[in-house]
CSV table of C-alpha atoms and ligand atoms in Angstrom, one decimal:
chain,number,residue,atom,x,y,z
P,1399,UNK,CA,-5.9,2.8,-115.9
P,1400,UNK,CA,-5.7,1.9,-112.3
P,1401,UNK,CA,-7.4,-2.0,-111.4
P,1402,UNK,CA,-7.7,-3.2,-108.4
P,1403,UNK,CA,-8.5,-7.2,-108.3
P,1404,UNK,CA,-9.2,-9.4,-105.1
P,1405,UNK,CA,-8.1,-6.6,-102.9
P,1406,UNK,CA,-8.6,-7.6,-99.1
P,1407,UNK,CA,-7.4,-5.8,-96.2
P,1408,UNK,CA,-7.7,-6.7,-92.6
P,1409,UNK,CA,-6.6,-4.8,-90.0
P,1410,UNK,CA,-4.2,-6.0,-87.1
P,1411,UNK,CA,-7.3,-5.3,-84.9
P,1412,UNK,CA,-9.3,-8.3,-87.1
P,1413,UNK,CA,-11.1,-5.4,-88.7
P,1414,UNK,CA,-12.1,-7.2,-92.4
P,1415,UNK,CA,-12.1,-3.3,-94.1
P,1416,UNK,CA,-11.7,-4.2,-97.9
P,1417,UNK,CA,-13.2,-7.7,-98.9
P,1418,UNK,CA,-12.8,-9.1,-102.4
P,1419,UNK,CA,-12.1,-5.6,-103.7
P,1420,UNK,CA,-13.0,-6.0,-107.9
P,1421,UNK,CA,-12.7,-2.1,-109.3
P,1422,UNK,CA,-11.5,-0.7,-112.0
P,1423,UNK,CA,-10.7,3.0,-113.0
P,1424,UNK,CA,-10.8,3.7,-116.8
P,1425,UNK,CA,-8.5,7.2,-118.1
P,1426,UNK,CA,-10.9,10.3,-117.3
P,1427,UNK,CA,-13.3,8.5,-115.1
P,1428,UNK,CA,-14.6,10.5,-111.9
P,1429,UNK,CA,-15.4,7.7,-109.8
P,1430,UNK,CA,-17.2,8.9,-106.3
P,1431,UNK,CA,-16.7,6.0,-103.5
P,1432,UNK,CA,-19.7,6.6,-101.0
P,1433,UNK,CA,-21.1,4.4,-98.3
P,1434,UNK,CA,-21.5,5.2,-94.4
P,1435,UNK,CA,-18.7,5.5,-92.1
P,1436,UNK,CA,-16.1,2.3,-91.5
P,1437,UNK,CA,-17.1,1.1,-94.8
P,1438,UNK,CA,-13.8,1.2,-96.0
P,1439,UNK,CA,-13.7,4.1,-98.2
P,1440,UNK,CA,-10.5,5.6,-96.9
P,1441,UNK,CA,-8.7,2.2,-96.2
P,1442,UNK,CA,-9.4,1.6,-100.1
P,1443,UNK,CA,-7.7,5.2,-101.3
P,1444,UNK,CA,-5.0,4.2,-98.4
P,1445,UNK,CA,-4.3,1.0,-100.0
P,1446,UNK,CA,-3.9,2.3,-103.3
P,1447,UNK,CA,-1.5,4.9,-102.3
P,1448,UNK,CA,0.1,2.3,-100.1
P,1449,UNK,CA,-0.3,4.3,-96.5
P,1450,UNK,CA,-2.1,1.5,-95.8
P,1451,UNK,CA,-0.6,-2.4,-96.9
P,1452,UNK,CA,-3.4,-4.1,-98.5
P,1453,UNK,CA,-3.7,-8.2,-96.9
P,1454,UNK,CA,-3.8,-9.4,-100.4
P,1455,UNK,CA,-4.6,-9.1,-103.6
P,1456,UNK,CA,-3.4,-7.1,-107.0
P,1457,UNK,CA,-3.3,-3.1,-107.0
P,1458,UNK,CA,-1.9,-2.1,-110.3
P,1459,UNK,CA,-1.3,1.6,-112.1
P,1460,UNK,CA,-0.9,1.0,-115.9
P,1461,UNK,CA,1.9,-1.5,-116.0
P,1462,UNK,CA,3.1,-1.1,-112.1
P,1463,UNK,CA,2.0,-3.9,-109.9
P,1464,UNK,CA,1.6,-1.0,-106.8
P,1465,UNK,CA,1.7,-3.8,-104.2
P,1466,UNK,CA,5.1,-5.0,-105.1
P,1467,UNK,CA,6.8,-1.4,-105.0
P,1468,UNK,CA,9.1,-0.3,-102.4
P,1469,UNK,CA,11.7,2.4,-101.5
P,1470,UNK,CA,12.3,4.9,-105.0
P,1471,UNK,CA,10.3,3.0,-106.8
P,1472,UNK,CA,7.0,3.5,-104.5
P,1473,UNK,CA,8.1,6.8,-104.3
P,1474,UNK,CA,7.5,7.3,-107.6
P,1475,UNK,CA,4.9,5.9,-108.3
P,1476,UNK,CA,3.4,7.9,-105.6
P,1477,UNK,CA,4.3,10.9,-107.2
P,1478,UNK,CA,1.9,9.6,-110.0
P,1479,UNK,CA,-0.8,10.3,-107.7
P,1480,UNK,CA,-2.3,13.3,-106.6
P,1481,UNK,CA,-3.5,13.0,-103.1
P,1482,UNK,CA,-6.0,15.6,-101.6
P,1483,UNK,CA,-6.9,14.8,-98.4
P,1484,UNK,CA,-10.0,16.0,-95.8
P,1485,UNK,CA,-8.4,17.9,-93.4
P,1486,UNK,CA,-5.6,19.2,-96.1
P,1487,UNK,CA,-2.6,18.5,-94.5
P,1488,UNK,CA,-1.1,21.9,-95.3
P,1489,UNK,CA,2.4,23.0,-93.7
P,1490,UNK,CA,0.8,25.5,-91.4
P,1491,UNK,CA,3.8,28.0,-91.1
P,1492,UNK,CA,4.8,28.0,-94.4
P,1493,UNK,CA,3.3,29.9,-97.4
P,1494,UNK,CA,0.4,28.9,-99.8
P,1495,UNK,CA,3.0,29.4,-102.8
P,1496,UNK,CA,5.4,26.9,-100.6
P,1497,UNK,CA,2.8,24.3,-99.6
P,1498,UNK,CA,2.0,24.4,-103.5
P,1499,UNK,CA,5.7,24.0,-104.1
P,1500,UNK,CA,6.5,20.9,-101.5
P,1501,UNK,CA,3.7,18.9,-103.9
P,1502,UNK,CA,6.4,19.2,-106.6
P,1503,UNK,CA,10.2,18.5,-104.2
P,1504,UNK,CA,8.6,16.3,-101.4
P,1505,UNK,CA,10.8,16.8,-98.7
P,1506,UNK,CA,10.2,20.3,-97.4
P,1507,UNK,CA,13.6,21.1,-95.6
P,1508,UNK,CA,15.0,20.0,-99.1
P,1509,UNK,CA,13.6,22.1,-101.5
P,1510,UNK,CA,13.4,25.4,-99.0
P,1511,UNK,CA,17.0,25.8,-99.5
P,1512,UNK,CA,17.2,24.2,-103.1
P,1513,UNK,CA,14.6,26.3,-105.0
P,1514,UNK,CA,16.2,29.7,-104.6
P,1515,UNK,CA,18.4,29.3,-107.5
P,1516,UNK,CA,17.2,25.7,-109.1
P,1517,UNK,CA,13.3,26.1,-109.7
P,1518,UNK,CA,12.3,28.7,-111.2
P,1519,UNK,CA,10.0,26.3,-114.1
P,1520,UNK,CA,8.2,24.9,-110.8
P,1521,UNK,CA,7.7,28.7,-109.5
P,1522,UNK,CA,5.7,29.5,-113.1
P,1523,UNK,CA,3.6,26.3,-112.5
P,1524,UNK,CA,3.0,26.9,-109.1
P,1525,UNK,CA,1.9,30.5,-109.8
P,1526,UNK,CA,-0.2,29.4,-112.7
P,1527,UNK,CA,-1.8,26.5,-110.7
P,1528,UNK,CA,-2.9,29.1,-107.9
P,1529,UNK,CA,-4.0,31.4,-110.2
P,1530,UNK,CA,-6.7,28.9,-111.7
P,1531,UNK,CA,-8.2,27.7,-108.4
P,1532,UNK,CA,-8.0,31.2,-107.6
P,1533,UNK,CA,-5.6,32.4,-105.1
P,1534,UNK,CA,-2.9,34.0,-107.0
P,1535,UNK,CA,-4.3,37.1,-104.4
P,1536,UNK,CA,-2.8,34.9,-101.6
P,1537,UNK,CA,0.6,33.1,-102.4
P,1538,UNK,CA,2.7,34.9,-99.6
P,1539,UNK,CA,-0.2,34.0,-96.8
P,1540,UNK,CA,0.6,31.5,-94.1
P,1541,UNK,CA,-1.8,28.6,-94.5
P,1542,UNK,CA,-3.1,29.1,-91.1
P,1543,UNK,CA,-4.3,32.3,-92.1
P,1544,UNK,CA,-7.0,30.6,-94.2
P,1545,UNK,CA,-10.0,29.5,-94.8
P,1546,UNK,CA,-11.3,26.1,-94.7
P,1547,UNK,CA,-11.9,26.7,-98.3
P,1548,UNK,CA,-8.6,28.4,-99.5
P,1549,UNK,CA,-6.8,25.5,-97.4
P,1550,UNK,CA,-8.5,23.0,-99.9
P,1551,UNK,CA,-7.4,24.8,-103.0
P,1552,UNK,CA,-4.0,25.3,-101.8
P,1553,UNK,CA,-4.4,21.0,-101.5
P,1554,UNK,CA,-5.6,20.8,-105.2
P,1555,UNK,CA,-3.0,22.7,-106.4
P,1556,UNK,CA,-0.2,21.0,-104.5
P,1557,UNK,CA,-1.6,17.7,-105.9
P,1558,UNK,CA,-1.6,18.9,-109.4
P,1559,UNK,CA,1.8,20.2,-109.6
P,1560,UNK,CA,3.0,16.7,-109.1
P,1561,UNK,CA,1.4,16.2,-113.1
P,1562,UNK,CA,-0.6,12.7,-111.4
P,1563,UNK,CA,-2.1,10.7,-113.5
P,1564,UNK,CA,-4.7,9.8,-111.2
P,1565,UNK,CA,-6.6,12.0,-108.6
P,1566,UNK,CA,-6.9,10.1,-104.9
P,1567,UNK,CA,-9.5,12.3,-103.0
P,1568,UNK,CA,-9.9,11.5,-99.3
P,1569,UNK,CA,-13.7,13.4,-98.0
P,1570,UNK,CA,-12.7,16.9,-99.6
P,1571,UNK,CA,-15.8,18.3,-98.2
P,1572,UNK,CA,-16.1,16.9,-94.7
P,1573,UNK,CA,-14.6,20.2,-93.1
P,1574,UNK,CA,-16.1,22.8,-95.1
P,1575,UNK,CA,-20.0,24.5,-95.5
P,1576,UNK,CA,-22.5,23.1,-98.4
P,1577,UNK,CA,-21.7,26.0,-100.5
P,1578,UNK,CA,-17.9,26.0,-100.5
P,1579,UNK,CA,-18.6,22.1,-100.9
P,1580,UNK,CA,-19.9,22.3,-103.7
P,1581,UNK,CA,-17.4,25.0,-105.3
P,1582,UNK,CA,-14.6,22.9,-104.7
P,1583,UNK,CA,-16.1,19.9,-105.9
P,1584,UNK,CA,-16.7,21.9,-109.4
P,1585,UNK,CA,-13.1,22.9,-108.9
P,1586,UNK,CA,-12.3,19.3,-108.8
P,1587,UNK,CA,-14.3,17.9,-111.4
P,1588,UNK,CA,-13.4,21.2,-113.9
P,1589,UNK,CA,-9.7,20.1,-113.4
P,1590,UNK,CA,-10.6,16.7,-113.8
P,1591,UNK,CA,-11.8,17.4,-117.3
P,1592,UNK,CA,-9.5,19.9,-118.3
P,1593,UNK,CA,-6.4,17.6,-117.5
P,1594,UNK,CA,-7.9,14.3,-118.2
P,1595,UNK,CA,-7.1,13.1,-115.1
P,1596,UNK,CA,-9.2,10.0,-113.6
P,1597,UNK,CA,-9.8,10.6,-109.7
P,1598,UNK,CA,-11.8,8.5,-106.8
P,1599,UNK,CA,-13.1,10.8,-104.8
P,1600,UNK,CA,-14.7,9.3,-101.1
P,1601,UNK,CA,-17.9,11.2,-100.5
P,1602,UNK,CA,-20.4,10.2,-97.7
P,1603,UNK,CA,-22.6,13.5,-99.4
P,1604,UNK,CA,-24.3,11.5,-101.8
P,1605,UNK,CA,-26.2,14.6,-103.8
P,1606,UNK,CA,-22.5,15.8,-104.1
P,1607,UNK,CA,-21.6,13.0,-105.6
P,1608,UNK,CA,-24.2,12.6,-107.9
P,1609,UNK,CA,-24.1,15.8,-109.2
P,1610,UNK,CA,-19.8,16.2,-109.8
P,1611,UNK,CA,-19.3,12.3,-110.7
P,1612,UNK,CA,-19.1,10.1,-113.8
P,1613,UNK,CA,-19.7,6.7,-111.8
P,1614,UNK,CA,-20.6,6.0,-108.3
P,1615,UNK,CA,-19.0,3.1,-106.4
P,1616,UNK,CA,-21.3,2.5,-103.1
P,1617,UNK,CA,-19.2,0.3,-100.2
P,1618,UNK,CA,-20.9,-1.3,-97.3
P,1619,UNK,CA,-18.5,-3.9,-94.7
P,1620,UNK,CA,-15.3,-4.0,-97.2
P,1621,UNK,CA,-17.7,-5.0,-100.0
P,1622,UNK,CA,-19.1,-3.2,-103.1
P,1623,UNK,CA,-22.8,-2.8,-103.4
P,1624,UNK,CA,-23.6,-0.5,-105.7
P,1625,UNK,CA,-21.4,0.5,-108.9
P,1626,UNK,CA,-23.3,2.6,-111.8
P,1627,UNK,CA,-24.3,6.2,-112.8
P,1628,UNK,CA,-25.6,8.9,-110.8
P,1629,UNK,CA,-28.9,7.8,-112.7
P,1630,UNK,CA,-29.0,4.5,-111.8
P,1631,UNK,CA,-28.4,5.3,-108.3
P,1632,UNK,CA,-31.5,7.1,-108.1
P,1633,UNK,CA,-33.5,4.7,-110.3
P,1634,UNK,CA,-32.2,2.2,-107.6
P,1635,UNK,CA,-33.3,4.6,-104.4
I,2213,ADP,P1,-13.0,8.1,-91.6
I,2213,ADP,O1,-14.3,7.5,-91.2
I,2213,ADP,O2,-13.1,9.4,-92.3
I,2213,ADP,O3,-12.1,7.1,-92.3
I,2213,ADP,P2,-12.2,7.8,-88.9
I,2213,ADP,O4,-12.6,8.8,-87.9
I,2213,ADP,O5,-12.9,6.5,-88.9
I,2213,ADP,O6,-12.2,8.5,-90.3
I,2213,ADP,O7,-10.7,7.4,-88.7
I,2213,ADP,C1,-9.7,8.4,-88.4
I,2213,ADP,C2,-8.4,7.7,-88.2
I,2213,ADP,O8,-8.4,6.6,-87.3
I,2213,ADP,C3,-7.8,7.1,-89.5
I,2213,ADP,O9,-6.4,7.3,-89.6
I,2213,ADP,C4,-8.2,5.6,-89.4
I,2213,ADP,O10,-7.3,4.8,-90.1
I,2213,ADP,C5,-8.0,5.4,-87.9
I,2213,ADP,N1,-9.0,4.4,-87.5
I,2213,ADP,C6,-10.2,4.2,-87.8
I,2213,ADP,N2,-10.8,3.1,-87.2
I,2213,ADP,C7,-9.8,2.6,-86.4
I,2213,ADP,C8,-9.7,1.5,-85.5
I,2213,ADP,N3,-10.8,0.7,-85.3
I,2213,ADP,N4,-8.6,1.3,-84.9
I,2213,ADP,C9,-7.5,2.1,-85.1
I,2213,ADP,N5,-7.5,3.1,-86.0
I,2213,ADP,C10,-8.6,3.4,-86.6
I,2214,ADP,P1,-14.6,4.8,-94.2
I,2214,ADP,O1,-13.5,5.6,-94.8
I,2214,ADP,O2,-15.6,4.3,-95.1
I,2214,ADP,O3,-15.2,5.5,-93.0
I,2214,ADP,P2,-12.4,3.2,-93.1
I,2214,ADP,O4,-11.7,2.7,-94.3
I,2214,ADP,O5,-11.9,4.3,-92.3
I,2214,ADP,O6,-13.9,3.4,-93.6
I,2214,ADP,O7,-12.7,2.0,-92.1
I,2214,ADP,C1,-13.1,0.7,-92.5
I,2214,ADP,C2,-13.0,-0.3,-91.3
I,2214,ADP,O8,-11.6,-0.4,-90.9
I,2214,ADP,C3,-13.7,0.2,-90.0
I,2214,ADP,O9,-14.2,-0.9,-89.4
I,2214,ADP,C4,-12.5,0.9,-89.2
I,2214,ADP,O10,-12.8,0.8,-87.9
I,2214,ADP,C5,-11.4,0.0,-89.6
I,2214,ADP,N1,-10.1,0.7,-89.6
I,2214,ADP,C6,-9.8,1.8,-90.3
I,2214,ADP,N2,-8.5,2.2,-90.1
I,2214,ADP,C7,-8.0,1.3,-89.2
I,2214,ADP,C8,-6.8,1.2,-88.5
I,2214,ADP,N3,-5.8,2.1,-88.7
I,2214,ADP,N4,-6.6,0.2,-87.6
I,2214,ADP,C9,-7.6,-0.7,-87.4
I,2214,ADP,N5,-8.8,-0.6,-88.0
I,2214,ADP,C10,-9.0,0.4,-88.9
């Protein structure tokens, strides 16, 4: 369970991004975050996974207060959450099966001379990962040999060798066609359910959201102004 209470951030600039953030992320949930651009929807992600300091306010992940955390301890708790990000933040020289692999050690010029001989379990999960959001055709590829798509499955699967307990989702779709769009939101939301895993997912395609998400969260200025079922959104439109 993930509940954010009172959560306010303002930016150094005087931007108000987050204002009086109330929001709360039952186990399982699929939560889509929509709402036009500057509404906050990335500064709220951010500030879960503390890349960005909320102002004020209470962030916590079952019994971690995440605003408190610092040094190994935030570490950790980031490790709890699997981040997939828009523009997927792949290592470009290195190898799908290694850009799946630094999800699990962190610290890339660590594990590169570590897992030779130490990790071989992490290997098998990292094979078995690729194979089920289907590139086990591809580990050896650079990841700038890939497609827009096959970038954001490499992404998924780094984020899910980390065994999160909570999905953080940054515009998965902003870089990529409506068809591939759609298959890796499917991908998402099939993991998702097959792990149990809760995930907010920031979407400005709103169909997309509605058709892949369990509850939809709409933000406008910092502030939420929608929060219901797909239905309910369109009841409301
Ligand atoms: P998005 O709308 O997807 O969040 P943006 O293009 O608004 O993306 O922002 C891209 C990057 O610029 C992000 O790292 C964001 O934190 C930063 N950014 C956005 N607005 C500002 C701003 N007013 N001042 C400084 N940085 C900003
Ligand atoms: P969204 O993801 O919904 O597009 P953001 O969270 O990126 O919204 O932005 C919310 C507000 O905060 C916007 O007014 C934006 O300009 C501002 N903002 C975002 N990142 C920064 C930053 N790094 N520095 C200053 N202002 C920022």
């Amino acid at each position: 369970m993930l509940t954010l209470s009172q959560v306010n951030k303002r930016y150094p600039t005087g931007d108000h991004a987050l204002v009086g953030i109330d929001l709360t992320l039952p186990p399982g949930q699929v939560m889509a975050l929509i709402g036009p651009s500057g509404a906050g929807k990335s500064t709220l992600i951010r500030c879960v996974n503390r890349l960005v300091e909320p102002t004020s306010g209470s962030i916590r992940l079952e019994d971690t207060e995440l605003t408190r955390l610092s040094g190994g301890n935030l570490r950790r708790a980031r490790r709890s959450m699997g981040m997939i990000f828009q523009e997927y933040a792949l290592v470009e020289r290195l190898t799908v099966m290694e850009n799946v692999l630094s999800g699990r050690l962190g610290y890339v010029g660590f594990w590169r001379s570590f897992l030779r001989r130490y990790a071989q379990a992490d290997i098998t999960e990292a094979f078995r990962l690729l194979e089920r959001v289907g590139l086990s055709h591809a580990i050896d590829k650079r990841a700038d040999a890939l497609s827009g798509g096959q970038r954001q499955r490499v992404g998924i699967a780094r984020a899910l060798i980390q065994q999160p307990n909570v999905l953080l989702v940054d515009e998965p779709t902003a870089s990529l066609d409506p068809k591939t769009s759609r298959l890796i939101m499917r991908l998402i939301r099939e993991l998702c359910n097959e792990r149990k895993l809760a995930a907010i997912i920031n979407i400005h395609d709103v169909a997309l959201a509605q058709q892949f998400a369990d509850r939809i969260v709409g933000l406008r200025a910092g502030k939420i102004v929608f929060d219901g079922t797909p239905q309910e959104l369109d009841a409301q439109a």
